[in-house]
Coordinates of C-alpha atoms (C1' of nucleotides) in Angstrom, one line a residue:
Chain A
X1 CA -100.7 33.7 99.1
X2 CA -97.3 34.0 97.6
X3 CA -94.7 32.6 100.2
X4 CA -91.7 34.9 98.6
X5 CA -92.5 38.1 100.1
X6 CA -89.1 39.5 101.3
X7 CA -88.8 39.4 105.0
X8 CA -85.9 40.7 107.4
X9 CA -84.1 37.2 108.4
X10 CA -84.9 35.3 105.6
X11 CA -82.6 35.0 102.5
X12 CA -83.9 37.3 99.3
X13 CA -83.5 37.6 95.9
X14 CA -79.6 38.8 95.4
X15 CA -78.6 38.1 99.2
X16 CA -78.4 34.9 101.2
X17 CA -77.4 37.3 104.1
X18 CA -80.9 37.8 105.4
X19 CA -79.6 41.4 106.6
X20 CA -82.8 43.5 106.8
X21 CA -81.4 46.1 104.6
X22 CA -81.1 43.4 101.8
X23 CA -84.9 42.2 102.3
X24 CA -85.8 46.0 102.2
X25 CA -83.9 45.9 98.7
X26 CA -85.7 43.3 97.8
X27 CA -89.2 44.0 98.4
X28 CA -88.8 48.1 97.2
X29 CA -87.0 46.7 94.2
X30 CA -89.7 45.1 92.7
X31 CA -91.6 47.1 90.1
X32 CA -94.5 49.4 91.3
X33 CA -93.8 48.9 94.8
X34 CA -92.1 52.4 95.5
X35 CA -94.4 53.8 93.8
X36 CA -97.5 52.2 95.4
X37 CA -96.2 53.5 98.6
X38 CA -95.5 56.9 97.6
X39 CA -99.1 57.3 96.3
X40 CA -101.2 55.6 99.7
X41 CA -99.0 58.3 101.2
X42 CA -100.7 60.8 99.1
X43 CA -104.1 59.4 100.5
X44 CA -105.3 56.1 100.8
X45 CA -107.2 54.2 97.5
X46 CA -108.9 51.7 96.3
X47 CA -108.1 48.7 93.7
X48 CA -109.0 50.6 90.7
X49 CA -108.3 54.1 92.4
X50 CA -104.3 52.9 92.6
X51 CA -104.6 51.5 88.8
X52 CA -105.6 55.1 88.0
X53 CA -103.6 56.8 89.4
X54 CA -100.3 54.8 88.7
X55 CA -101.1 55.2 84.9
X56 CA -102.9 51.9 84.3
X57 CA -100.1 49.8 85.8
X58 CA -101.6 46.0 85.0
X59 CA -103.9 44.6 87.6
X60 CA -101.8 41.0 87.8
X61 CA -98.7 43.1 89.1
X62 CA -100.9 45.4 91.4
X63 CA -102.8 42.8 93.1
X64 CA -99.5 40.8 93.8
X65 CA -97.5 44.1 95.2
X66 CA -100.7 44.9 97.2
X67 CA -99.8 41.3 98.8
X68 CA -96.1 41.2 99.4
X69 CA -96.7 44.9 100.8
X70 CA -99.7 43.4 103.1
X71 CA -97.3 40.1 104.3
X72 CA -94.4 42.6 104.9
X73 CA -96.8 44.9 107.0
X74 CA -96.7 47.8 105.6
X75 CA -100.5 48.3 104.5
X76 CA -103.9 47.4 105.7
X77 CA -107.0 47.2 103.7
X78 CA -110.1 48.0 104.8
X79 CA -114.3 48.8 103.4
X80 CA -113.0 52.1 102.0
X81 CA -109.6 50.7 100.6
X82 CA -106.2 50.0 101.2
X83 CA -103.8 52.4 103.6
X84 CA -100.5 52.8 104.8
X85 CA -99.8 50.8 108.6
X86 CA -97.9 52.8 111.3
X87 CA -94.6 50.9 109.9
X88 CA -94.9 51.7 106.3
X89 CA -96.2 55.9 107.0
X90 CA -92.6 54.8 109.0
X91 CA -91.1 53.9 105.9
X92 CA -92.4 56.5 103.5
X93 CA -90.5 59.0 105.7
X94 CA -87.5 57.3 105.5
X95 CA -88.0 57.6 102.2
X96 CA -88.5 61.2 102.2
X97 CA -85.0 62.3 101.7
X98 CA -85.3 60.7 98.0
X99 CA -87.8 63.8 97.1
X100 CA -85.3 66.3 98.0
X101 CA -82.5 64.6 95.9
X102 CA -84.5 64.1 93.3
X103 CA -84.9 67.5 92.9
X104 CA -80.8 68.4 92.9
X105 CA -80.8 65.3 90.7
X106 CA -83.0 67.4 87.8
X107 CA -81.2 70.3 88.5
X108 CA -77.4 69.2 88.0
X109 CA -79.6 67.1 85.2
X110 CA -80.6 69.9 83.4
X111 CA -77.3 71.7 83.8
X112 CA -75.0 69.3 82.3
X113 CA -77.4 69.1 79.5
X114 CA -78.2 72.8 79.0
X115 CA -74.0 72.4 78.2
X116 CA -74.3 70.4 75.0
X117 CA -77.3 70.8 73.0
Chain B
X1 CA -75.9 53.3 74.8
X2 CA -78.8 52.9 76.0
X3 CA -81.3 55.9 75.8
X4 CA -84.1 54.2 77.7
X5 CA -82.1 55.8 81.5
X6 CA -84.5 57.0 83.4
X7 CA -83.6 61.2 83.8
X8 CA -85.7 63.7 85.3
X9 CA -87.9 65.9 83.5
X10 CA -88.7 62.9 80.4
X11 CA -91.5 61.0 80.9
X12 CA -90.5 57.4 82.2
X13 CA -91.9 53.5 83.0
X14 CA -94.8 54.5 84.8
X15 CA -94.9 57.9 84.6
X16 CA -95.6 60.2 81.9
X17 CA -95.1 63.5 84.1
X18 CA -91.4 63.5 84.1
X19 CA -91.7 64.3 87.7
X20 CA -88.0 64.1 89.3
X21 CA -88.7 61.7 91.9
X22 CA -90.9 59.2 89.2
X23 CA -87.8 59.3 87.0
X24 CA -85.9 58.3 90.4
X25 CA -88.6 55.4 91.5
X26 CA -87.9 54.3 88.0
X27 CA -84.1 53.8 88.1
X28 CA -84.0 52.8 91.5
X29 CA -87.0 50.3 91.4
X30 CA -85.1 48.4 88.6
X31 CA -83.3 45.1 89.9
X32 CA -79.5 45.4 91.3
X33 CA -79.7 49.6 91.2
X34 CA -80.0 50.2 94.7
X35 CA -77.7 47.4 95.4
X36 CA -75.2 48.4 93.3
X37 CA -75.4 52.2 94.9
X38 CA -75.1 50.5 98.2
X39 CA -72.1 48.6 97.4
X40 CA -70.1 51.1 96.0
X41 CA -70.7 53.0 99.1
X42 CA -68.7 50.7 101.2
X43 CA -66.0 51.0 98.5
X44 CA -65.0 51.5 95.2
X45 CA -65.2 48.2 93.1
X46 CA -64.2 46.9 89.7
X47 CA -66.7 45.1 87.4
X48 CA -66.4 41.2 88.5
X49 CA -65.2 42.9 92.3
X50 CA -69.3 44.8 92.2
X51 CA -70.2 40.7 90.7
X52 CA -68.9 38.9 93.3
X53 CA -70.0 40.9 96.2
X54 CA -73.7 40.8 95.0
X55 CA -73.5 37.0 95.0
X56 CA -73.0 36.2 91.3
X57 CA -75.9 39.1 89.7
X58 CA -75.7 38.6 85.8
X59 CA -73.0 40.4 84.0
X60 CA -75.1 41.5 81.2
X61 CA -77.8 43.3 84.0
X62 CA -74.6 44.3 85.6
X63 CA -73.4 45.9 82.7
X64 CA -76.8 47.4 81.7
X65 CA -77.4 49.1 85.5
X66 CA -73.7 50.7 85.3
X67 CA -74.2 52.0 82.0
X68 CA -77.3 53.6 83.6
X69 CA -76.1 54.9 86.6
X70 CA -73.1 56.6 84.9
X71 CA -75.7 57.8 82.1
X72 CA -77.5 59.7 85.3
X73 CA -74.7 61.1 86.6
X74 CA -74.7 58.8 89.8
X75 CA -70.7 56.9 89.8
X76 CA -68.1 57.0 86.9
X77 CA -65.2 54.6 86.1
X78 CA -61.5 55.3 86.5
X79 CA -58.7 52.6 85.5
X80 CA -59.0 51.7 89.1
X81 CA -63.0 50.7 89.4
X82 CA -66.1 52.1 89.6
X83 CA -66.6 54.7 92.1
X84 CA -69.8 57.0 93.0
X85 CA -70.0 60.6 92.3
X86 CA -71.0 63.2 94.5
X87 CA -74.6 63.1 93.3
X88 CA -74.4 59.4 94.0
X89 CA -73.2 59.4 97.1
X90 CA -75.7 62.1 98.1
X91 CA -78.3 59.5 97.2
X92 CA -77.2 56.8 99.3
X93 CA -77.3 59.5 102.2
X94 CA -81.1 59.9 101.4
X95 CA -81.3 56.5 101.6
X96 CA -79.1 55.9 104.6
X97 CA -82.9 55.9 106.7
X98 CA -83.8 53.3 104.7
X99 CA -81.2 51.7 107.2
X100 CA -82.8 51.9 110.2
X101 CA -86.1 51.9 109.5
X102 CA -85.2 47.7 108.3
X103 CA -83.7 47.3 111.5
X104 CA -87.3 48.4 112.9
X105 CA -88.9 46.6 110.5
X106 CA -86.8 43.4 111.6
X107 CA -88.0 43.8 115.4
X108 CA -91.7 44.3 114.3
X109 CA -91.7 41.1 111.9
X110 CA -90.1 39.2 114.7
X111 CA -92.7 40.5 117.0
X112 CA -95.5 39.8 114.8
X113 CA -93.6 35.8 114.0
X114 CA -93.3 34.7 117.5
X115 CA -97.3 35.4 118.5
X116 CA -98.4 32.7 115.9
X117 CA -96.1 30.0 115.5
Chain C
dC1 C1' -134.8 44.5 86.2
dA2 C1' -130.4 47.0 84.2
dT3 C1' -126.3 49.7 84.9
dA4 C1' -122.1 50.8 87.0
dG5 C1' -119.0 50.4 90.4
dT6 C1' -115.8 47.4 93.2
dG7 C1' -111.7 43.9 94.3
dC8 C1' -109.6 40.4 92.0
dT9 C1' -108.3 36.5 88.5
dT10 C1' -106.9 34.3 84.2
dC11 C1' -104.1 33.9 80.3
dG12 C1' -101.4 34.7 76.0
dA13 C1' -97.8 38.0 74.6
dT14 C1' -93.7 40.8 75.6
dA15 C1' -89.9 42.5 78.1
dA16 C1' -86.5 41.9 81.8
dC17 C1' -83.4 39.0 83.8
dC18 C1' -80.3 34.9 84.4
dG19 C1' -76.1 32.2 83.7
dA20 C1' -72.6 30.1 81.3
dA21 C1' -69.5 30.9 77.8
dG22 C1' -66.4 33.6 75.2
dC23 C1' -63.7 37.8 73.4
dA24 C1' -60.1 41.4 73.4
dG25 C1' -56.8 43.9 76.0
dA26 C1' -53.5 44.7 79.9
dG27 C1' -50.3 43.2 82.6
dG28 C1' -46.7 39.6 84.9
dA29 C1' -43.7 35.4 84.9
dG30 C1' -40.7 32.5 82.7
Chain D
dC1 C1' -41.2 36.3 72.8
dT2 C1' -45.0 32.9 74.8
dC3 C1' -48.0 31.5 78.4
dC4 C1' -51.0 32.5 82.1
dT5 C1' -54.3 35.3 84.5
dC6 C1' -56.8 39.1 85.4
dT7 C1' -59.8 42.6 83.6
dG8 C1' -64.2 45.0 81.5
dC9 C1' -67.6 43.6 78.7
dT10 C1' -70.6 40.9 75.1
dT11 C1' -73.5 37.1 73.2
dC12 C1' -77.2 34.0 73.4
dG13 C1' -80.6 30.5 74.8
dG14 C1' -83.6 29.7 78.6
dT15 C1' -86.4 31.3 82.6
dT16 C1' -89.1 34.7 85.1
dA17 C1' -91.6 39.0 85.7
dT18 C1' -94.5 42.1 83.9
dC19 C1' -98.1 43.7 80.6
dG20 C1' -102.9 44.4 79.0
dA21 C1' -107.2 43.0 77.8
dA22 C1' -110.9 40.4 79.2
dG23 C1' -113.9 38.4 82.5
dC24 C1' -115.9 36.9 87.2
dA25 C1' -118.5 37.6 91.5
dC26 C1' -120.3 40.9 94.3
dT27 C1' -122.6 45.4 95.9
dA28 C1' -125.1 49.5 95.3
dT29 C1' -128.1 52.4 92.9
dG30 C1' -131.8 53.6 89.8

DNA sequence: CATAGTGCTTCGATAACCGAAGCAGAGGAG
DNA sequence: CTCCTCTGCTTCGGTTATCGAAGCACTATG
């Protein structure tokens, strides 16, 4: 098991601080790791099911994330595949906010572009 | 410039949907970008100010993240520093959750630490 | 038995990132 | 004016993270 999963009180990657915000950084920083989240909040999946549906993201890096994201608590694994825990549903929420902006984002986006073509 | 910022609507690292909110997991999840945000919220910085404060991060990443966070519309630079926009600082209050929910993660991990030392 | 699915590992290639050094320009001091 | 210092930014060689294809061990099904 990798040791350098990002914990709340431990120094990261980019902050010797330990502050849990920073560890948070850390670990949702990483590549796929959002977006592994986002998707076992869609419904929970499998190994290969999460491969699909992340567009053939390479197994190395999934299998790793899967790790850190299991250290840090925020998913479980069972028979029928890997899920989100009561902290990381927690954490998708507190994420939810992101899906709104993202929206005003595309829109102010597409505006300022529609303005030089 | 780089062409290669993520921007909603164009399919990106990960994603070929163009979805709003992969285009965001995109930016975001790359290293320093939500750190960066998070600094200029506190305040406005100038370039080796932003350096300093995120513990000596590269100045060619540095300079690669700004460029891409001003490409997407989230801070501009005045003589002064770099400073977020509105947009930007409308995503860092969809992440301000992100806050708390560390704290709670902080109590849990402690929890989960002290019954197996 | 063969076939197909699973979670996961290995490994060479590529892209991202690091860190130290340096450049050009804008001041301020002498 | 020169010298010094600060700035935003660039360059470049080395390290690390990620990619992608292949393969392993196991289970289930036919």
């Amino acid at each position: 098991m990798d040791s350098r999963t990002p914990r709340p009180g431990v120094p990261v990657r980019g902050s010797e601080s330990g502050r849990p915000v920073m560890a948070a950084l850390d670990l949702l920083g990483r590549r796929w790791a959002l977006r592994i989240l986002w998707e076992l909040s869609q419904s929970p999946a499998g190994f290969r099911e999460l491969q699909r549906r992340c567009e053939r993201m390479s197994s190395s890096v999934l299998n790793t994330r899967l790790n850190e994201l299991t250290d840090a608590g925020l998913l479980t694994m069972h028979g029928d595949g890997y899920q989100l825990t009561r902290l990381g549903e927690d954490l998708v929420d507190a994420l939810r906010p992101l899906n709104a902006w993202s929206q005003r984002w595309a829109d102010e986006n597409a505006a300022s572009v529609r303005v030089r073509p």
